[in-house]
Amino acid sequence: AQRGIAAHGRSGLNVWVPVRDESAVVNGLRSRGWWVAAGARFRVASGPGVRITTADLEVADAPRLASDFAAALTDSPDTYGD
C-alpha cells in the first residue's frame, strides 16, 4: 500500500495483485530474484494478476519485495491494474 500497489488475499498464504500484463511483471520480478506466478491458471472471473505466495516470506524481506514489485511495474508502466 505504501508504494501504491493494491493487493488482496484471503488465506494469508497468497496475495493477488491485479496487473495489465502478467508476463511483464512476472519477468521483471524474476529478473530481481523473486519467483511469482502469472495469475492465468488461478483465476476464474477476475482480470489478469500476479499471485505471490507469502507463506515463506520473511518479514524482513517484504520491503524489498514491495520495492522490486514497484520497480517491475515502472519497467513496463502499462502493466498495473485498472
C-alpha positions as CSV (number, residue, x, y, z in Angstrom):
1,A,0.0,0.0,0.0
2,Q,2.9,2.4,0.7
3,R,4.0,2.1,-2.9
4,G,0.5,2.5,-4.3
5,I,0.1,-1.2,-5.2
6,A,-3.3,-2.7,-4.3
7,A,-3.2,-6.3,-3.3
8,H,-5.6,-8.7,-1.5
9,G,-5.7,-12.3,-0.2
10,R,-8.0,-14.3,1.9
11,S,-5.9,-17.2,3.2
12,G,-2.8,-15.3,4.3
13,L,-0.7,-17.7,2.2
14,N,-1.2,-16.0,-1.2
15,V,-1.6,-12.4,-2.3
16,W,-3.2,-11.4,-5.6
17,V,-2.1,-8.2,-7.3
18,P,-4.1,-7.1,-10.4
19,V,-1.9,-6.1,-13.3
20,R,-2.5,-5.5,-17.0
21,D,0.4,-7.6,-18.3
22,E,1.2,-10.7,-16.2
23,S,4.2,-11.7,-18.2
24,A,5.9,-8.3,-17.9
25,V,5.5,-8.2,-14.1
26,V,6.5,-11.9,-13.7
27,N,9.6,-11.5,-15.8
28,G,10.5,-8.2,-14.0
29,L,10.3,-9.9,-10.6
30,R,12.2,-13.0,-11.7
31,S,15.0,-10.8,-13.0
32,R,15.2,-9.4,-9.5
33,G,15.3,-12.9,-7.9
34,W,11.6,-13.4,-7.0
35,W,9.6,-16.3,-8.2
36,V,6.0,-15.4,-8.6
37,A,3.2,-16.9,-10.7
38,A,1.2,-15.4,-13.5
39,G,-2.4,-15.5,-12.4
40,A,-4.0,-17.0,-15.5
41,R,-4.2,-20.5,-14.1
42,F,-5.6,-19.3,-10.7
43,R,-8.4,-17.0,-11.8
44,V,-11.9,-17.8,-13.0
45,A,-13.7,-14.5,-13.3
46,S,-11.1,-11.8,-12.4
47,G,-8.8,-10.0,-14.7
48,P,-5.0,-10.5,-15.1
49,G,-2.9,-10.6,-12.0
50,V,0.1,-11.9,-10.3
51,R,-0.1,-14.5,-7.4
52,I,2.5,-14.1,-4.7
53,T,2.9,-16.9,-2.2
54,T,3.8,-15.3,1.1
55,A,3.8,-18.4,3.4
56,D,7.6,-18.5,3.5
57,L,8.3,-14.8,3.0
58,E,10.4,-13.4,5.9
59,V,9.0,-10.1,7.3
60,A,12.4,-8.6,6.8
61,D,12.2,-9.4,3.0
62,A,8.8,-7.8,2.5
63,P,10.0,-4.2,1.9
64,R,12.4,-5.4,-0.8
65,L,9.7,-7.4,-2.5
66,A,7.4,-4.4,-2.5
67,S,10.2,-2.2,-3.9
68,D,11.1,-4.7,-6.5
69,F,7.4,-5.1,-7.4
70,A,7.1,-1.3,-7.8
71,A,10.2,-1.3,-10.0
72,A,8.9,-4.1,-12.2
73,L,5.7,-2.0,-12.7
74,T,7.9,1.0,-13.6
75,D,9.9,-1.0,-16.1
76,S,6.7,-1.5,-18.0
77,P,4.3,1.3,-17.0
78,D,1.2,0.0,-18.7
79,T,1.2,-3.2,-16.6
80,Y,-0.5,-2.2,-13.4
81,G,-4.2,-2.7,-12.6
82,D,-7.1,-0.6,-13.9
